[in-house]
mmCIF file of C-alpha atoms in Angstrom:
data_model
loop_
_atom_site.group_PDB
_atom_site.id
_atom_site.type_symbol
_atom_site.label_atom_id
_atom_site.label_comp_id
_atom_site.label_asym_id
_atom_site.label_seq_id
_atom_site.Cartn_x
_atom_site.Cartn_y
_atom_site.Cartn_z
ATOM 1 C CA UNK J 1 -283.144 -102.828 35.515
ATOM 2 C CA UNK J 2 -283.338 -99.087 35.681
ATOM 3 C CA UNK J 3 -284.376 -97.204 32.617
ATOM 4 C CA UNK J 4 -285.675 -93.857 31.740
ATOM 5 C CA UNK J 5 -287.950 -92.818 28.784
ATOM 6 C CA UNK J 6 -288.413 -89.198 27.613
ATOM 7 C CA UNK J 7 -291.879 -89.204 25.925
ATOM 8 C CA UNK J 8 -291.168 -86.355 23.474
ATOM 9 C CA UNK J 9 -288.085 -86.071 21.302
ATOM 10 C CA UNK J 10 -288.903 -82.355 20.484
ATOM 11 C CA UNK J 11 -291.196 -79.803 22.189
ATOM 12 C CA UNK J 12 -291.898 -76.347 20.730
ATOM 13 C CA UNK J 13 -293.434 -73.643 22.781
ATOM 14 C CA UNK J 14 -293.903 -69.820 22.343
ATOM 15 C CA UNK J 15 -291.929 -67.501 24.540
ATOM 16 C CA UNK J 16 -293.906 -66.775 27.822
ATOM 17 C CA UNK J 17 -295.931 -69.940 27.681
ATOM 18 C CA UNK J 18 -295.556 -73.018 29.995
ATOM 19 C CA UNK J 19 -293.010 -75.704 29.344
ATOM 20 C CA UNK J 20 -293.663 -79.424 30.065
ATOM 21 C CA UNK J 21 -291.030 -82.044 29.324
ATOM 22 C CA UNK J 22 -292.124 -85.573 30.174
ATOM 23 C CA UNK J 23 -290.126 -88.304 31.737
ATOM 24 C CA UNK J 24 -291.062 -91.858 32.836
ATOM 25 C CA UNK J 25 -288.589 -94.078 34.774
ATOM 26 C CA UNK J 26 -288.265 -97.705 35.793
ATOM 27 C CA UNK J 27 -286.434 -98.446 38.921
ATOM 28 C CA UNK J 28 -286.511 -101.447 41.406
ATOM 29 C CA UNK J 29 -285.478 -99.285 44.308
ATOM 30 C CA UNK J 30 -286.025 -95.736 45.489
ATOM 31 C CA UNK J 31 -284.256 -93.848 42.604
ATOM 32 C CA UNK J 32 -282.452 -90.628 42.506
ATOM 33 C CA UNK J 33 -283.730 -88.617 39.476
ATOM 34 C CA UNK J 34 -282.050 -85.682 37.760
ATOM 35 C CA UNK J 35 -282.736 -83.304 34.947
ATOM 36 C CA UNK J 36 -279.660 -81.952 33.003
ATOM 37 C CA UNK J 37 -279.708 -79.379 30.263
ATOM 38 C CA UNK J 38 -277.201 -79.108 27.305
ATOM 39 C CA UNK J 39 -276.958 -75.958 25.475
ATOM 40 C CA UNK J 40 -275.289 -76.013 22.022
ATOM 41 C CA UNK J 41 -271.493 -76.324 22.230
ATOM 42 C CA UNK J 42 -271.737 -76.214 26.078
ATOM 43 C CA UNK J 43 -271.352 -78.886 28.737
ATOM 44 C CA UNK J 44 -274.233 -80.567 30.466
ATOM 45 C CA UNK J 45 -275.461 -78.723 33.515
ATOM 46 C CA UNK J 46 -277.609 -80.053 36.409
ATOM 47 C CA UNK J 47 -281.116 -78.369 36.603
ATOM 48 C CA UNK J 48 -282.326 -80.235 39.675
ATOM 49 C CA UNK J 49 -282.098 -83.452 41.682
ATOM 50 C CA UNK J 50 -284.674 -85.567 43.489
ATOM 51 C CA UNK J 51 -283.424 -87.914 46.327
ATOM 52 C CA UNK J 52 -286.573 -88.954 48.228
ATOM 53 C CA UNK J 53 -287.169 -85.674 50.084
ATOM 54 C CA UNK J 54 -289.820 -83.316 48.839
ATOM 55 C CA UNK J 55 -291.595 -84.706 45.844
ATOM 56 C CA UNK J 56 -291.703 -81.251 44.202
ATOM 57 C CA UNK J 57 -288.190 -80.245 43.435
ATOM 58 C CA UNK J 58 -287.108 -76.766 42.487
ATOM 59 C CA UNK J 59 -284.149 -76.147 40.363
ATOM 60 C CA UNK J 60 -282.267 -73.380 38.589
ATOM 61 C CA UNK J 61 -283.628 -70.937 36.063
ATOM 62 C CA UNK J 62 -287.255 -71.349 37.232
ATOM 63 C CA UNK J 63 -287.493 -75.039 36.367
ATOM 64 C CA UNK J 64 -289.040 -77.593 38.710
ATOM 65 C CA UNK J 65 -290.117 -81.178 38.608
ATOM 66 C CA UNK J 66 -292.508 -83.375 40.500
ATOM 67 C CA UNK J 67 -291.833 -86.945 41.505
ATOM 68 C CA UNK J 68 -294.919 -89.185 41.244
ATOM 69 C CA UNK J 69 -294.202 -92.662 42.419
ATOM 70 C CA UNK J 70 -297.584 -94.064 41.385
ATOM 71 C CA UNK J 71 -297.106 -92.900 37.854
ATOM 72 C CA UNK J 72 -293.259 -93.440 37.785
ATOM 73 C CA UNK J 73 -292.956 -90.018 36.280
ATOM 74 C CA UNK J 74 -290.633 -87.007 36.849
ATOM 75 C CA UNK J 75 -291.830 -84.402 34.555
ATOM 76 C CA UNK J 76 -289.932 -81.071 34.197
ATOM 77 C CA UNK J 77 -292.000 -77.777 34.087
ATOM 78 C CA UNK J 78 -291.401 -74.099 33.860
ATOM 79 C CA UNK J 79 -294.387 -71.530 34.125
ATOM 80 C CA UNK J 80 -293.017 -69.201 31.436
ATOM 81 C CA UNK J 81 -290.529 -70.102 28.646
ATOM 82 C CA UNK J 82 -287.607 -67.799 27.839
ATOM 83 C CA UNK J 83 -285.617 -67.803 24.478
ATOM 84 C CA UNK J 84 -282.555 -68.897 26.441
ATOM 85 C CA UNK J 85 -284.253 -72.085 27.566
ATOM 86 C CA UNK J 86 -283.899 -73.422 23.991
ATOM 87 C CA UNK J 87 -281.589 -76.516 24.556
ATOM 88 C CA UNK J 88 -281.573 -80.197 24.886
ATOM 89 C CA UNK J 89 -282.917 -81.642 28.084
ATOM 90 C CA UNK J 90 -282.044 -85.012 29.653
ATOM 91 C CA UNK J 91 -283.815 -87.000 32.382
ATOM 92 C CA UNK J 92 -281.423 -89.250 34.353
ATOM 93 C CA UNK J 93 -282.060 -92.035 36.807
ATOM 94 C CA UNK J 94 -279.705 -93.704 39.282
ATOM 95 C CA UNK J 95 -280.434 -96.407 41.900
ATOM 96 C CA UNK J 96 -278.831 -99.038 44.184
ATOM 97 C CA UNK J 97 -279.800 -101.835 41.864
ATOM 98 C CA UNK J 98 -278.025 -100.352 38.933
ATOM 99 C CA UNK J 99 -274.995 -99.697 41.181
ATOM 100 C CA UNK J 100 -275.772 -96.112 41.028
ATOM 101 C CA UNK J 101 -274.891 -95.882 37.279
ATOM 102 C CA UNK J 102 -276.398 -92.834 35.902
ATOM 103 C CA UNK J 103 -278.838 -93.741 33.003
ATOM 104 C CA UNK J 104 -279.633 -90.913 30.614
ATOM 105 C CA UNK J 105 -282.795 -90.684 28.563
ATOM 106 C CA UNK J 106 -282.615 -89.936 24.807
ATOM 107 C CA UNK J 107 -283.206 -86.331 25.347
ATOM 108 C CA UNK J 108 -285.890 -83.833 24.448
ATOM 109 C CA UNK J 109 -285.026 -80.872 22.344
ATOM 110 C CA UNK J 110 -287.023 -77.752 23.454
ATOM 111 C CA UNK J 111 -287.537 -74.987 20.870
ATOM 112 C CA UNK J 112 -288.790 -71.580 21.913
ATOM 113 C CA UNK J 113 -290.534 -69.339 19.458
ATOM 114 C CA UNK J 114 -290.594 -65.564 19.671
ATOM 115 C CA UNK E 1 -261.950 -72.428 40.426
ATOM 116 C CA UNK E 2 -261.417 -74.398 37.302
ATOM 117 C CA UNK E 3 -264.218 -76.743 36.255
ATOM 118 C CA UNK E 4 -263.787 -80.093 34.491
ATOM 119 C CA UNK E 5 -261.347 -79.815 31.619
ATOM 120 C CA UNK E 6 -260.975 -82.212 28.775
ATOM 121 C CA UNK E 7 -258.323 -82.578 26.110
ATOM 122 C CA UNK E 8 -258.130 -82.560 23.199
ATOM 123 C CA UNK E 9 -261.387 -80.839 22.077
ATOM 124 C CA UNK E 10 -261.330 -82.441 18.730
ATOM 125 C CA UNK E 11 -259.681 -85.629 17.355
ATOM 126 C CA UNK E 12 -259.584 -87.340 13.989
ATOM 127 C CA UNK E 13 -258.389 -90.988 13.835
ATOM 128 C CA UNK E 14 -258.689 -93.840 11.287
ATOM 129 C CA UNK E 15 -260.126 -97.258 11.933
ATOM 130 C CA UNK E 16 -257.853 -99.567 13.841
ATOM 131 C CA UNK E 17 -255.967 -96.821 15.655
ATOM 132 C CA UNK E 18 -255.747 -96.157 19.371
ATOM 133 C CA UNK E 19 -256.831 -93.042 21.074
ATOM 134 C CA UNK E 20 -256.336 -91.499 24.569
ATOM 135 C CA UNK E 21 -258.604 -88.827 25.890
ATOM 136 C CA UNK E 22 -257.761 -86.850 29.037
ATOM 137 C CA UNK E 23 -259.851 -85.340 31.877
ATOM 138 C CA UNK E 24 -259.111 -83.138 34.883
ATOM 139 C CA UNK E 25 -261.885 -83.109 37.431
ATOM 140 C CA UNK E 26 -263.228 -80.091 39.187
ATOM 141 C CA UNK E 27 -261.173 -78.948 42.116
ATOM 142 C CA UNK E 28 -261.961 -81.045 45.249
ATOM 143 C CA UNK E 29 -263.710 -83.835 43.266
ATOM 144 C CA UNK E 30 -262.277 -87.448 43.647
ATOM 145 C CA UNK E 31 -264.595 -89.338 41.151
ATOM 146 C CA UNK E 32 -264.596 -89.314 37.418
ATOM 147 C CA UNK E 33 -267.085 -90.838 35.058
ATOM 148 C CA UNK E 34 -266.894 -91.209 31.278
ATOM 149 C CA UNK E 35 -269.772 -91.029 28.833
ATOM 150 C CA UNK E 36 -270.130 -91.592 25.098
ATOM 151 C CA UNK E 37 -272.707 -89.335 23.344
ATOM 152 C CA UNK E 38 -273.537 -90.272 19.752
ATOM 153 C CA UNK E 39 -275.108 -87.616 17.578
ATOM 154 C CA UNK E 40 -278.737 -87.036 18.570
ATOM 155 C CA UNK E 41 -278.670 -89.498 21.559
ATOM 156 C CA UNK E 42 -278.313 -89.173 25.299
ATOM 157 C CA UNK E 43 -274.928 -89.829 26.955
ATOM 158 C CA UNK E 44 -274.171 -93.601 27.542
ATOM 159 C CA UNK E 45 -272.301 -94.434 30.727
ATOM 160 C CA UNK E 46 -268.953 -96.059 30.000
ATOM 161 C CA UNK E 47 -267.315 -96.419 33.426
ATOM 162 C CA UNK E 48 -266.505 -94.579 36.596
ATOM 163 C CA UNK E 49 -263.213 -94.282 38.548
ATOM 164 C CA UNK E 50 -262.775 -93.709 42.266
ATOM 165 C CA UNK E 51 -259.608 -94.132 44.297
ATOM 166 C CA UNK E 52 -257.811 -95.042 41.172
ATOM 167 C CA UNK E 53 -259.958 -98.145 40.477
ATOM 168 C CA UNK E 54 -262.793 -98.740 38.117
ATOM 169 C CA UNK E 55 -265.888 -98.882 40.319
ATOM 170 C CA UNK E 56 -268.724 -99.276 37.750
ATOM 171 C CA UNK E 57 -268.874 -100.114 34.019
ATOM 172 C CA UNK E 58 -271.493 -99.809 31.461
ATOM 173 C CA UNK E 59 -272.146 -101.990 28.509
ATOM 174 C CA UNK E 60 -269.020 -101.230 26.535
ATOM 175 C CA UNK E 61 -266.412 -103.754 25.252
ATOM 176 C CA UNK E 62 -262.958 -104.128 26.649
ATOM 177 C CA UNK E 63 -261.456 -102.003 23.914
ATOM 178 C CA UNK E 64 -262.597 -99.149 26.169
ATOM 179 C CA UNK E 65 -260.298 -98.888 29.247
ATOM 180 C CA UNK E 66 -259.359 -96.185 31.614
ATOM 181 C CA UNK E 67 -257.143 -95.016 34.325
ATOM 182 C CA UNK E 68 -257.231 -92.539 37.245
ATOM 183 C CA UNK E 69 -254.136 -90.992 38.654
ATOM 184 C CA UNK E 70 -253.369 -90.060 42.230
ATOM 185 C CA UNK E 71 -254.296 -86.467 41.471
ATOM 186 C CA UNK E 72 -257.809 -87.730 40.349
ATOM 187 C CA UNK E 73 -257.300 -87.013 36.774
ATOM 188 C CA UNK E 74 -258.321 -89.564 34.336
ATOM 189 C CA UNK E 75 -257.732 -91.077 30.903
ATOM 190 C CA UNK E 76 -260.036 -92.891 28.541
ATOM 191 C CA UNK E 77 -258.272 -95.233 26.085
ATOM 192 C CA UNK E 78 -260.027 -96.916 23.140
ATOM 193 C CA UNK E 79 -258.227 -99.433 21.072
ATOM 194 C CA UNK E 80 -258.954 -100.803 17.596
ATOM 195 C CA UNK E 81 -261.218 -97.847 16.754
ATOM 196 C CA UNK E 82 -264.375 -98.563 14.723
ATOM 197 C CA UNK E 83 -266.333 -96.152 12.716
ATOM 198 C CA UNK E 84 -269.124 -96.465 15.340
ATOM 199 C CA UNK E 85 -266.855 -95.089 18.002
ATOM 200 C CA UNK E 86 -267.306 -91.665 16.429
ATOM 201 C CA UNK E 87 -269.026 -89.587 19.133
ATOM 202 C CA UNK E 88 -268.665 -86.830 21.773
ATOM 203 C CA UNK E 89 -266.874 -88.270 24.811
ATOM 204 C CA UNK E 90 -267.823 -86.454 28.010
ATOM 205 C CA UNK E 91 -266.092 -86.653 31.319
ATOM 206 C CA UNK E 92 -267.936 -85.751 34.543
ATOM 207 C CA UNK E 93 -266.587 -85.377 37.994
ATOM 208 C CA UNK E 94 -268.199 -85.635 41.421
ATOM 209 C CA UNK E 95 -267.521 -86.235 45.071
ATOM 210 C CA UNK E 96 -267.471 -89.858 45.942
ATOM 211 C CA UNK E 97 -269.715 -90.479 42.974
ATOM 212 C CA UNK E 98 -272.865 -92.163 44.235
ATOM 213 C CA UNK E 99 -275.911 -90.107 43.429
ATOM 214 C CA UNK E 100 -274.034 -86.968 43.526
ATOM 215 C CA UNK E 101 -274.255 -84.010 41.245
ATOM 216 C CA UNK E 102 -272.170 -84.507 38.165
ATOM 217 C CA UNK E 103 -270.085 -81.697 36.752
ATOM 218 C CA UNK E 104 -269.512 -82.154 32.984
ATOM 219 C CA UNK E 105 -266.618 -81.070 30.804
ATOM 220 C CA UNK E 106 -267.317 -79.802 27.312
ATOM 221 C CA UNK E 107 -266.247 -83.066 25.714
ATOM 222 C CA UNK E 108 -263.838 -84.389 23.211
ATOM 223 C CA UNK E 109 -265.341 -84.891 19.698
ATOM 224 C CA UNK E 110 -263.743 -88.008 18.179
ATOM 225 C CA UNK E 111 -264.107 -88.674 14.451
ATOM 226 C CA UNK E 112 -263.112 -92.177 13.160
ATOM 227 C CA UNK E 113 -262.600 -92.275 9.423
#
């Protein structure tokens, strides 16, 4: 069965430093993988999507993620954090075996210090 | 172009009551999915509607039911409310649904007392 594990419940970085949010997935088939962001009192917004094209996926607001099949990972990175990046981030997996149900991770709360 | 709209934004019910939540998808979208997000957790997939039929369902009891109308809007019904049903209910729309980008509404916050 498909599943997704976000390895950190909280990540704290200083403004201007790199961001790394870790995600491991389990999937029987070639999965589609997503990262969504949820700002306080706002709806979920798609950051980026991987669907078996390039393994390095670029998203909005300077975020990118790399699909590593051998490690079953899909970590989210950003070279330089901004205060506005403070939010909850969700890694999501979807595949044929799961009927393309979207399975969300538990989330990682990103704190950005001035 | 209106995005996904949900109503009401907040709702308070008591145990045993029934509730109906509503969702209008983004213009041009034909698929609606519903999620339950408990405090501090990720959204849990409830079900997805396409062409007025339930296409996929998560691990939720039959107390949770839904409907999609010809204009693609959707309702989520929950019967015999339990305290544990207190959560943020999110609606997401997409085009044809499979592996497509989801557009989320801001949700309905349901409190069961």
